[in-house]
Coordinates of C-alpha atoms (C1' of nucleotides) in Angstrom, one line a residue:
Chain A
M12 CA 0.0 0.0 0.0
S13 CA 1.7 3.1 -1.2
T14 CA 1.0 6.5 0.2
V15 CA 1.6 10.0 -1.0
Q16 CA 4.5 11.7 0.8
S17 CA 3.7 15.3 0.1
I18 CA 0.3 14.9 1.8
E19 CA 1.8 13.3 4.8
R20 CA 4.3 16.1 4.9
A21 CA 1.6 18.7 4.5
F22 CA -0.2 17.3 7.5
A23 CA 2.9 17.1 9.6
I24 CA 3.3 20.8 8.8
L25 CA -0.3 21.5 9.7
Q26 CA 0.2 19.9 13.1
V27 CA 3.1 22.2 13.8
V28 CA 1.2 25.3 12.6
A29 CA -1.8 24.3 14.7
A30 CA 0.5 24.0 17.7
H31 CA 1.5 27.6 17.4
P32 CA -1.6 29.8 17.7
D33 CA 0.4 33.0 17.4
G34 CA 1.9 32.0 14.1
V35 CA 5.1 30.2 12.9
G36 CA 7.6 31.0 10.2
V37 CA 8.9 28.8 7.5
T38 CA 12.2 28.2 9.1
A39 CA 10.8 27.2 12.5
V40 CA 8.5 24.7 10.8
S41 CA 11.3 23.3 8.7
Q42 CA 13.3 22.6 11.8
Q43 CA 10.4 20.9 13.7
V44 CA 9.4 18.7 10.8
E45 CA 13.0 18.2 9.6
M46 CA 12.5 19.2 6.1
H47 CA 14.3 21.7 3.9
K48 CA 13.2 25.4 4.0
S49 CA 12.4 25.4 0.3
T50 CA 10.2 22.4 0.6
V51 CA 8.3 23.8 3.6
S52 CA 8.0 27.1 1.8
R53 CA 6.4 25.4 -1.2
L54 CA 4.1 23.2 0.8
L55 CA 3.0 26.1 3.0
A56 CA 2.3 28.2 -0.1
T57 CA 0.2 25.4 -1.4
L58 CA -1.6 25.1 1.9
E59 CA -2.2 28.8 1.8
G60 CA -3.6 28.5 -1.6
V61 CA -6.3 26.0 -0.5
G62 CA -6.9 28.0 2.6
A63 CA -5.7 25.5 5.1
V64 CA -3.3 28.0 6.5
A65 CA -3.3 31.8 6.3
R66 CA -0.6 34.4 6.8
L67 CA -0.9 36.8 9.7
P68 CA -1.4 40.3 8.3
E69 CA 1.8 42.4 8.0
S70 CA 4.0 39.4 8.7
N71 CA 4.9 36.1 7.1
L72 CA 3.9 33.9 9.9
F73 CA 1.4 31.2 9.3
R74 CA -1.6 30.1 11.3
I75 CA -4.4 27.7 10.6
G76 CA -6.7 29.0 7.9
P77 CA -10.4 29.1 7.3
S78 CA -10.8 26.2 5.0
L79 CA -10.2 23.6 7.7
L80 CA -12.9 25.2 9.8
S81 CA -15.4 25.4 6.9
L82 CA -14.6 21.7 6.2
I83 CA -15.6 20.6 9.6
S84 CA -18.5 23.0 9.8
Q85 CA -20.2 21.0 7.2
V86 CA -19.9 17.9 9.4
P87 CA -22.9 17.2 11.6
F88 CA -22.3 17.3 15.4
H89 CA -22.8 13.6 15.8
Q90 CA -20.0 12.9 13.4
Q91 CA -17.7 15.4 15.0
L92 CA -18.3 13.7 18.3
I93 CA -17.6 10.3 16.8
A94 CA -14.4 11.7 15.3
L95 CA -13.4 13.3 18.6
A96 CA -14.1 10.2 20.5
S97 CA -12.7 7.6 18.2
P98 CA -9.1 7.6 19.5
F99 CA -10.3 7.4 23.1
L100 CA -12.7 4.6 22.4
H101 CA -9.9 2.6 20.7
Q102 CA -7.6 3.2 23.5
L103 CA -10.2 2.2 26.1
T104 CA -11.0 -1.0 24.3
A105 CA -7.3 -1.7 23.9
Q106 CA -6.7 -1.1 27.6
I107 CA -9.7 -2.8 29.0
G108 CA -10.4 -5.5 26.4
E109 CA -14.1 -4.9 26.3
D110 CA -16.3 -3.2 23.7
S111 CA -16.5 0.6 24.2
G112 CA -19.2 2.8 22.7
L113 CA -20.5 6.3 22.3
C114 CA -24.1 7.3 22.9
V115 CA -26.1 10.6 22.7
P116 CA -29.5 11.5 24.1
D117 CA -32.1 11.5 21.4
G118 CA -35.4 12.8 22.7
D119 CA -36.6 10.3 25.3
Q120 CA -34.2 7.6 24.0
V121 CA -30.5 6.9 23.8
L122 CA -28.9 6.6 20.4
Q123 CA -25.7 4.6 20.0
I124 CA -23.6 6.4 17.5
D125 CA -20.3 4.5 17.7
Q126 CA -18.9 1.2 19.0
V127 CA -15.4 -0.2 19.1
R128 CA -15.2 -4.0 19.2
G129 CA -12.8 -5.8 21.4
Q130 CA -11.2 -9.2 20.7
Q131 CA -13.1 -11.3 23.1
Q132 CA -14.8 -14.5 21.9
I133 CA -17.9 -13.6 23.9
Q134 CA -18.9 -10.0 23.3
V135 CA -21.9 -7.8 23.2
R136 CA -23.6 -7.3 19.9
N137 CA -23.3 -4.3 17.6
W138 CA -25.7 -1.6 18.7
I139 CA -24.6 1.2 16.3
G140 CA -27.6 3.1 15.1
E141 CA -30.0 1.6 17.6
R142 CA -32.1 3.4 20.2
Y143 CA -33.1 2.2 23.6
P144 CA -34.9 3.6 26.6
L145 CA -33.4 6.0 29.1
H146 CA -34.2 4.1 32.3
S147 CA -32.7 0.7 31.5
S148 CA -29.4 1.5 29.8
V149 CA -26.1 2.7 31.2
A150 CA -25.9 5.8 29.1
G151 CA -29.6 6.5 29.5
K152 CA -29.5 6.5 33.2
L153 CA -26.5 8.8 33.0
F154 CA -28.4 11.2 30.8
L155 CA -31.4 11.1 33.1
A156 CA -29.1 11.8 36.1
F157 CA -27.5 14.8 34.5
F158 CA -30.6 16.3 32.8
A159 CA -32.3 19.3 34.4
E160 CA -34.7 18.2 37.1
E161 CA -37.7 19.2 35.0
R162 CA -36.7 17.0 32.1
R163 CA -35.9 14.1 34.3
E164 CA -39.2 14.3 36.2
R165 CA -41.2 14.6 33.0
Y166 CA -39.6 11.4 31.8
L167 CA -40.3 9.6 35.1
R168 CA -43.9 10.9 35.1
E169 CA -44.8 10.3 31.4
R170 CA -42.9 7.2 30.5
P171 CA -43.7 3.8 31.9
L172 CA -40.5 2.1 33.2
I173 CA -40.7 -1.1 31.1
R174 CA -38.9 -4.1 32.4
Y175 CA -36.2 -5.4 30.1
A176 CA -34.3 -7.7 32.4
S177 CA -34.4 -9.0 36.0
Q178 CA -32.9 -6.0 37.6
T179 CA -34.5 -3.2 35.5
Y180 CA -35.7 -0.3 37.6
T181 CA -39.5 -0.2 37.2
D182 CA -40.4 2.0 40.1
P183 CA -39.6 5.8 39.8
D184 CA -39.2 6.0 43.5
Q185 CA -36.4 3.5 43.5
L186 CA -34.8 4.9 40.4
R187 CA -34.7 8.5 41.7
P188 CA -32.1 7.9 44.5
H189 CA -30.1 5.7 42.1
L190 CA -29.9 8.6 39.7
L191 CA -28.9 11.0 42.4
A192 CA -26.0 8.6 43.3
I193 CA -25.0 8.4 39.6
R194 CA -24.9 12.2 39.5
Q195 CA -22.9 12.4 42.6
H196 CA -20.4 9.8 41.6
G197 CA -20.1 11.1 38.0
Y198 CA -20.6 7.8 36.3
S199 CA -23.3 5.2 35.7
W200 CA -23.3 1.4 35.8
V201 CA -25.7 -1.4 35.0
L202 CA -26.0 -5.1 35.8
D203 CA -28.8 -7.2 34.4
E204 CA -31.0 -4.2 33.7
F205 CA -31.0 -3.9 30.0
A206 CA -30.4 -7.6 29.4
D207 CA -29.6 -10.4 31.8
G208 CA -25.9 -11.2 31.9
L209 CA -25.0 -7.8 30.5
A210 CA -22.9 -5.3 32.5
G211 CA -21.9 -1.8 31.6
L212 CA -20.3 1.4 32.6
A213 CA -20.9 4.9 31.3
V214 CA -19.1 8.2 31.9
P215 CA -20.3 11.7 30.7
I216 CA -19.1 14.1 28.2
F217 CA -20.1 17.7 28.8
D218 CA -20.1 20.8 26.6
S219 CA -19.0 24.3 27.4
N220 CA -22.4 25.0 29.2
N221 CA -22.0 21.9 31.4
Q222 CA -24.8 20.2 29.5
I223 CA -24.3 16.5 29.0
V224 CA -24.0 15.8 25.3
A225 CA -22.8 12.2 25.1
A226 CA -21.7 9.2 27.1
V227 CA -18.7 6.9 26.7
T228 CA -19.7 3.4 27.5
I229 CA -18.0 0.1 28.2
Y230 CA -19.9 -3.2 28.0
G231 CA -19.2 -6.8 28.7
P232 CA -20.7 -10.0 29.9
S233 CA -21.3 -9.7 33.6
F234 CA -19.3 -12.9 34.4
R235 CA -16.2 -11.1 33.2
F236 CA -16.9 -7.4 33.6
P237 CA -15.8 -5.3 35.3
G238 CA -13.7 -7.9 36.9
D239 CA -11.0 -7.5 39.6
N240 CA -9.6 -4.3 38.3
R241 CA -12.9 -2.4 38.7
A242 CA -11.2 0.7 40.1
A243 CA -8.7 0.8 37.3
V244 CA -11.4 0.4 34.6
L245 CA -13.4 3.1 36.2
S246 CA -10.5 5.6 36.4
L247 CA -9.5 4.9 32.8
A248 CA -13.0 5.6 31.6
L249 CA -13.5 8.7 33.8
D250 CA -10.2 10.0 32.5
A251 CA -11.2 9.5 28.9
G252 CA -14.5 11.3 29.5
R253 CA -12.7 14.2 31.1
K254 CA -10.3 14.5 28.3
M255 CA -13.0 14.5 25.7
T256 CA -15.0 17.1 27.6
D257 CA -11.9 19.3 27.6
L258 CA -11.4 18.8 23.9
L259 CA -15.0 19.6 23.1
R260 CA -14.8 22.7 25.2
Q261 CA -11.7 23.9 23.5
S262 CA -13.2 23.5 20.1
N263 CA -16.6 25.1 21.1
R264 CA -15.1 28.0 23.0
Chain B
M250 CA 5.1 30.4 -7.5
S251 CA 4.8 26.7 -7.9
T252 CA 2.4 24.6 -5.9
V253 CA 2.1 21.0 -5.0
Q254 CA -0.6 19.3 -7.0
S255 CA -1.2 16.3 -4.8
I256 CA -2.0 18.6 -1.9
E257 CA -4.5 20.6 -3.9
R258 CA -6.0 17.4 -5.0
A259 CA -6.2 16.1 -1.5
F260 CA -8.1 19.1 -0.4
A261 CA -10.4 18.9 -3.3
I262 CA -11.1 15.4 -2.2
L263 CA -11.6 16.5 1.4
Q264 CA -14.2 19.0 0.3
V265 CA -16.2 16.3 -1.4
V266 CA -15.9 14.0 1.6
A267 CA -17.0 16.7 3.9
A268 CA -20.0 17.4 1.7
H269 CA -21.2 13.8 2.2
P270 CA -21.8 13.3 5.9
D271 CA -23.0 9.8 5.4
G272 CA -19.8 8.7 3.6
V273 CA -18.6 8.5 0.0
G274 CA -16.9 5.9 -1.9
V275 CA -13.8 6.1 -4.1
T276 CA -15.6 6.0 -7.4
A277 CA -18.1 8.7 -6.4
V278 CA -15.3 11.0 -5.3
S279 CA -13.3 10.3 -8.4
Q280 CA -16.2 11.4 -10.6
Q281 CA -16.8 14.6 -8.6
V282 CA -13.2 15.7 -8.6
E283 CA -12.6 14.3 -12.1
M284 CA -9.6 12.2 -11.2
H285 CA -8.9 8.5 -11.8
K286 CA -10.1 5.9 -9.4
S287 CA -6.6 4.7 -8.6
T288 CA -5.4 8.2 -7.9
V289 CA -8.3 8.9 -5.6
S290 CA -7.8 5.5 -3.9
R291 CA -4.2 6.3 -3.2
L292 CA -4.9 9.8 -2.0
L293 CA -7.7 8.7 0.3
A294 CA -5.6 5.9 1.7
T295 CA -3.0 8.6 2.5
L296 CA -5.5 10.9 4.1
E297 CA -6.8 7.9 6.1
G298 CA -3.3 7.3 7.3
V299 CA -3.0 10.8 8.6
G300 CA -6.5 10.7 10.1
A301 CA -8.0 13.3 7.9
V302 CA -10.6 10.9 6.7
A303 CA -11.9 7.7 8.3
R304 CA -13.7 4.7 7.0
L305 CA -17.2 3.9 8.1
P306 CA -17.1 0.6 10.0
E307 CA -18.0 -2.5 8.0
S308 CA -17.9 -0.5 4.7
N309 CA -15.5 1.3 2.6
L310 CA -17.1 4.7 2.6
F311 CA -15.1 7.6 3.8
R312 CA -16.0 10.4 6.1
I313 CA -14.1 13.3 7.6
G314 CA -11.7 11.9 10.3
P315 CA -10.5 12.9 13.7
S316 CA -7.3 14.6 12.9
L317 CA -8.9 17.7 11.3
L318 CA -10.9 18.1 14.4
S319 CA -8.0 17.8 16.7
L320 CA -6.1 20.2 14.5
I321 CA -8.7 22.9 15.0
S322 CA -9.3 22.1 18.6
Q323 CA -5.8 23.3 19.3
V324 CA -6.8 26.7 17.8
P325 CA -8.1 29.3 20.3
F326 CA -11.6 30.5 19.8
H327 CA -10.6 34.0 18.8
Q328 CA -8.6 32.6 16.0
Q329 CA -11.4 30.3 14.9
L330 CA -13.6 33.4 14.8
I331 CA -11.1 35.3 12.7
A332 CA -10.7 32.4 10.3
L333 CA -14.5 32.0 10.1
A334 CA -15.0 35.7 9.5
S335 CA -12.1 36.3 7.2
P336 CA -13.9 35.6 3.8
F337 CA -16.9 37.6 4.9
L338 CA -14.9 40.6 5.9
H339 CA -13.0 40.6 2.6
Q340 CA -16.2 40.3 0.7
L341 CA -17.8 43.2 2.7
T342 CA -14.8 45.4 2.1
A343 CA -14.8 44.5 -1.5
Q344 CA -18.5 45.3 -1.9
I345 CA -18.6 48.5 0.3
G346 CA -15.1 49.8 -0.2
E347 CA -14.6 50.7 3.5
D348 CA -12.6 48.9 6.2
S349 CA -14.4 46.1 7.9
G350 CA -13.5 44.6 11.2
L351 CA -14.1 41.9 13.8
C352 CA -14.5 42.7 17.5
V353 CA -15.2 40.6 20.6
P354 CA -16.3 41.6 24.1
D355 CA -13.4 41.5 26.6
G356 CA -14.6 42.2 30.1
D357 CA -15.7 45.8 30.2
Q358 CA -14.0 46.6 26.9
V359 CA -14.1 45.8 23.2
L360 CA -11.2 44.0 21.6
Q361 CA -10.6 44.4 17.9
I362 CA -9.3 41.1 16.7
D363 CA -9.3 41.6 12.9
Q364 CA -9.6 44.3 10.3
V365 CA -9.6 44.2 6.5
R366 CA -8.3 47.4 4.8
G367 CA -10.1 49.0 1.9
Q368 CA -8.4 50.9 -0.9
Q369 CA -9.5 54.4 0.1
Q370 CA -6.9 57.2 0.3
I371 CA -8.6 58.4 3.5
Q372 CA -9.2 55.5 5.8
V373 CA -9.5 54.6 9.5
R374 CA -6.3 53.5 11.2
N375 CA -5.4 50.0 12.2
W376 CA -7.1 48.9 15.4
I377 CA -6.1 45.3 15.6
G378 CA -5.2 44.3 19.1
E379 CA -6.6 47.5 20.6
R380 CA -9.2 47.8 23.3
Y381 CA -11.8 50.5 23.7
P382 CA -14.8 51.2 26.0
L383 CA -18.2 49.8 25.5
H384 CA -20.3 52.9 25.5
S385 CA -18.5 54.9 22.8
S386 CA -17.7 52.3 20.1
V387 CA -20.1 50.7 17.5
A388 CA -19.3 47.2 18.5
G389 CA -19.3 48.1 22.2
K390 CA -22.8 49.6 22.1
L391 CA -23.9 46.4 20.2
F392 CA -22.5 44.2 23.0
L393 CA -24.1 46.4 25.7
A394 CA -27.4 46.2 23.9
F395 CA -27.3 42.4 23.6
F396 CA -25.8 41.6 27.0
A397 CA -28.2 40.4 29.7
E398 CA -29.8 43.3 31.6
E399 CA -27.8 42.7 34.7
R400 CA -24.5 42.9 32.9
R401 CA -25.6 46.0 31.0
E402 CA -26.8 47.8 34.1
R403 CA -23.7 47.0 36.1
Y404 CA -21.6 48.6 33.4
L405 CA -23.8 51.7 33.3
R406 CA -23.8 51.9 37.0
E407 CA -20.1 51.3 37.7
R408 CA -18.4 52.8 34.7
P409 CA -18.3 56.5 34.0
L410 CA -19.3 57.3 30.5
I411 CA -16.2 59.2 29.4
R412 CA -16.5 61.6 26.5
Y413 CA -14.4 60.7 23.5
A414 CA -15.9 63.0 20.9
S415 CA -18.6 65.5 20.4
Q416 CA -21.5 63.0 20.3
T417 CA -20.4 60.4 22.9
Y418 CA -23.2 59.3 25.1
T419 CA -22.3 60.4 28.6
D420 CA -25.6 60.1 30.3
P421 CA -26.9 56.5 31.1
D422 CA -30.4 57.7 30.8
Q423 CA -29.9 58.8 27.2
L424 CA -27.9 55.7 26.4
R425 CA -30.4 53.2 27.6
P426 CA -33.2 53.9 25.1
H427 CA -30.5 54.0 22.4
L428 CA -29.4 50.6 23.4
L429 CA -32.9 49.4 23.3
A430 CA -33.3 50.7 19.8
I431 CA -30.1 48.9 18.8
R432 CA -31.4 45.6 20.2
Q433 CA -34.6 46.0 18.4
H434 CA -33.1 46.9 15.0
G435 CA -30.4 44.2 15.4
Y436 CA -27.5 46.5 14.5
S437 CA -25.6 49.4 15.9
W438 CA -24.3 52.6 14.3
V439 CA -22.1 55.4 15.5
L440 CA -21.3 59.0 14.3
D441 CA -18.8 61.3 16.0
E442 CA -19.0 59.2 19.2
F443 CA -15.6 57.5 19.3
A444 CA -13.8 60.2 17.3
D445 CA -15.1 63.2 15.4
G446 CA -15.5 62.5 11.8
L447 CA -15.7 58.7 12.3
A448 CA -18.8 56.8 11.3
G449 CA -19.4 53.1 11.9
L450 CA -21.8 50.2 11.7
A451 CA -21.8 46.9 13.6
V452 CA -23.8 43.8 13.3
P453 CA -23.9 40.9 15.8
I454 CA -22.6 37.3 15.6
F455 CA -24.4 34.9 18.0
D456 CA -23.5 31.5 19.2
S457 CA -25.8 28.5 19.6
N458 CA -27.0 29.8 22.9
N459 CA -28.0 33.1 21.4
Q460 CA -25.2 34.8 23.2
I461 CA -23.5 37.6 21.3
V462 CA -19.9 36.5 20.8
A463 CA -18.6 39.0 18.2
A464 CA -19.4 42.0 16.1
V465 CA -18.7 42.6 12.4
T466 CA -18.0 46.3 11.9
I467 CA -17.6 48.7 9.0
Y468 CA -15.9 52.0 9.5
G469 CA -15.3 55.1 7.4
P470 CA -15.0 58.8 7.5
S471 CA -18.4 60.4 8.1
F472 CA -18.2 62.5 5.0
R473 CA -18.3 59.4 2.9
F474 CA -19.9 56.7 5.0
P475 CA -22.5 55.3 4.9
G476 CA -23.3 57.4 1.9
D477 CA -26.3 57.2 -0.4
N478 CA -26.6 53.4 -0.4
R479 CA -27.1 53.2 3.3
A480 CA -29.8 50.6 3.0
A481 CA -27.7 48.4 0.8
V482 CA -24.6 48.6 3.0
L483 CA -26.8 47.7 6.0
S484 CA -28.3 44.7 4.3
L485 CA -25.0 43.4 3.2
A486 CA -23.6 43.7 6.7
L487 CA -26.6 42.1 8.3
D488 CA -26.6 39.3 5.8
A489 CA -22.9 38.6 6.5
G490 CA -23.6 38.6 10.2
R491 CA -26.4 36.1 9.8
K492 CA -24.3 33.8 7.7
M493 CA -21.5 33.8 10.2
T494 CA -23.9 33.1 13.0
D495 CA -25.2 30.1 11.1
L496 CA -21.7 28.8 10.4
L497 CA -20.8 29.2 14.0
R498 CA -23.9 27.3 15.1
Q499 CA -23.2 24.5 12.7
S500 CA -19.7 24.1 14.0
N501 CA -20.7 24.3 17.7
R502 CA -23.7 22.0 17.5
Chain C
dC205 C1' 25.9 52.9 9.4
dA206 C1' 27.8 49.1 7.5
dA207 C1' 28.4 44.1 8.3
dA208 C1' 26.5 40.1 9.6
dA209 C1' 22.8 36.9 10.4
dC210 C1' 18.7 36.2 9.7
dT211 C1' 14.3 35.8 7.1
dG212 C1' 11.4 33.5 2.9
dT213 C1' 11.3 32.9 -2.1
dT214 C1' 13.1 31.4 -6.5
dT215 C1' 15.8 28.9 -9.8
dC216 C1' 17.2 24.7 -11.8
dA217 C1' 19.1 20.0 -12.7
dT218 C1' 18.1 15.6 -11.0
dA219 C1' 15.5 11.6 -10.1
dA220 C1' 12.3 10.4 -7.1
dT221 C1' 7.7 10.6 -6.9
dG222 C1' 3.1 10.5 -8.1
dT223 C1' 0.3 9.2 -12.0
dG224 C1' -3.3 6.6 -14.6
dG225 C1' -4.1 2.6 -17.7
dG226 C1' -5.2 -1.7 -16.9
dA227 C1' -5.5 -6.1 -14.5
dC228 C1' -7.2 -8.1 -10.4
dA229 C1' -10.2 -9.7 -6.6
dA230 C1' -14.2 -9.0 -4.0
dA231 C1' -18.8 -7.6 -3.2
dC232 C1' -23.3 -6.9 -4.9
dA233 C1' -27.2 -7.2 -8.0
dT234 C1' -29.5 -9.5 -11.6
Chain D
dA248 C1' -25.0 -18.8 -12.2
dT249 C1' -23.6 -14.3 -14.8
dG250 C1' -23.0 -9.7 -15.0
dT251 C1' -21.8 -5.3 -13.0
dT252 C1' -20.2 -2.8 -9.6
dT253 C1' -16.9 -2.0 -6.1
dG254 C1' -11.8 -0.8 -4.3
dT255 C1' -6.9 -2.1 -4.6
dC256 C1' -2.7 -3.3 -6.8
dC257 C1' 0.9 -3.4 -10.3
dC258 C1' 4.1 -1.2 -13.2
dA259 C1' 6.1 1.6 -17.2
dC260 C1' 6.3 6.4 -17.9
dA261 C1' 7.2 11.2 -17.3
dT262 C1' 5.3 14.4 -14.8
dT263 C1' 6.1 16.3 -10.4
dA264 C1' 8.2 17.2 -6.2
dT265 C1' 12.6 17.7 -4.4
dG266 C1' 16.8 20.1 -2.1
dA267 C1' 21.2 22.6 -2.9
dA268 C1' 22.4 27.0 -3.7
dA269 C1' 21.7 31.6 -5.1
dC270 C1' 18.8 35.5 -4.3
dA271 C1' 16.4 39.4 -2.2
dG272 C1' 14.5 41.6 2.0
dT273 C1' 14.6 42.4 7.1
dT274 C1' 16.2 42.6 11.4
dT275 C1' 20.3 42.3 14.6
dT276 C1' 24.6 43.2 15.7
dG277 C1' 28.9 45.3 16.1

DNA sequence: CAAAACTGTTTCATAATGTGGGACAAACAT
DNA sequence: ATGTTTGTCCCACATTATGAAACAGTTTTG
């Protein structure tokens, strides 16, 4: 599989330019990417031509240009989330060995928008694109817990808490304190609630207004998950969630 | 000035990929950019390698990848705004002939973060990087008008309305109804308030929470600006402001 | 105020690099 | 089963990118 060098070089240059918000010059870039001045000059001129970088006025320093922003502005938010989360999900799955996933609230349901498969012989099925109720899923309970009280109560009032498995919460008065605990702990877990034998963990991703926008989830069969290293799994997941929140906030203001 | 073709091609491909949120295949891309399948395949493979595009799971369709997002997530919000606004400012200046600018609120002041020069022999000076008070500048009055009441009143209460020019508002009781009018009209204008002989116009840019985040401004000497085509100038500016608001909302959710 | 050290751009010979025709395999539709 | 699409691979060809060095502008230094 052959690749195109100049493109790889261009992106290496973009990385460097992006890392210098106040602008970088040709020479500085050429040193960091270990390429010759003239090459960097040509590549930067090309990138400027396509709008990927722009020159600071009254100087010849480069910064990231408008075309990259307009490129991603065409991309729907879900997809941006998926892209943002992708490396973290892969890392989580690599570290923990179980499937990880990404869910967003979708009205009164949860929508699974991504899932990274582990290598286990026994694993959960593929849920990408599927919707499930808020009260019986890891991510759903997390969303309920972090929604504003009014939205949470409206759900508990209007939606019957249908039983999906042996441990599903079907009584609002039992679910409420559980949600409070989830909110206090900052993560959510399930065991035999959505399906018997299925265990899961979910941590939140917040936007710049502290609204919950998505959940990172980890699932596995309950005989194996979370296992002995429960604390380690939890801290890995929480850490990933925090990092994604930070990233999202940076990109959204 | 020579440019690197493969990079230009890569970005043409990225444009197409970005325009298809649900994924595009090699053949479809090759038709739209009018390049051969094998070339597109190679370029896309390279772009995938650097993370600029990613394959949809269980298919060979491409969508925009995580690296572009992480690139721009390193870019501070001001700079993103500048990049977002840049094409609009240039267009406005080209259409109207006067300097256009971009301002953000910065505490109790206005910060000018960008300015596009026109070709006039008599023109305003360069304000990039400068700060000025809220009550005597076009953008500042716009911010005051669209701030929450509490923040507006605190400013009017705590800050003396210093006179900068003959028509500066120095009495809060006269400024208040003026701000109300600005809010109702959706734009702000100024004449001999910041400096004698200086006229200006400002339109708002809002974020997804309807908070005002920036102002697009147009300045000129009052003997020439806004001139006969006042209505046309205004509608051009308002239109640009609306488009930038839309873009910002798209990229922020 | 000139010399020195830096900047970024340009030129140009060289060959390395990217190109596209076509063959190939794999998936899908008929 | 055949036919039609998909994406990838191979390879000869020359177009295309490359880097050394020279150049032209700026800023720093003495």
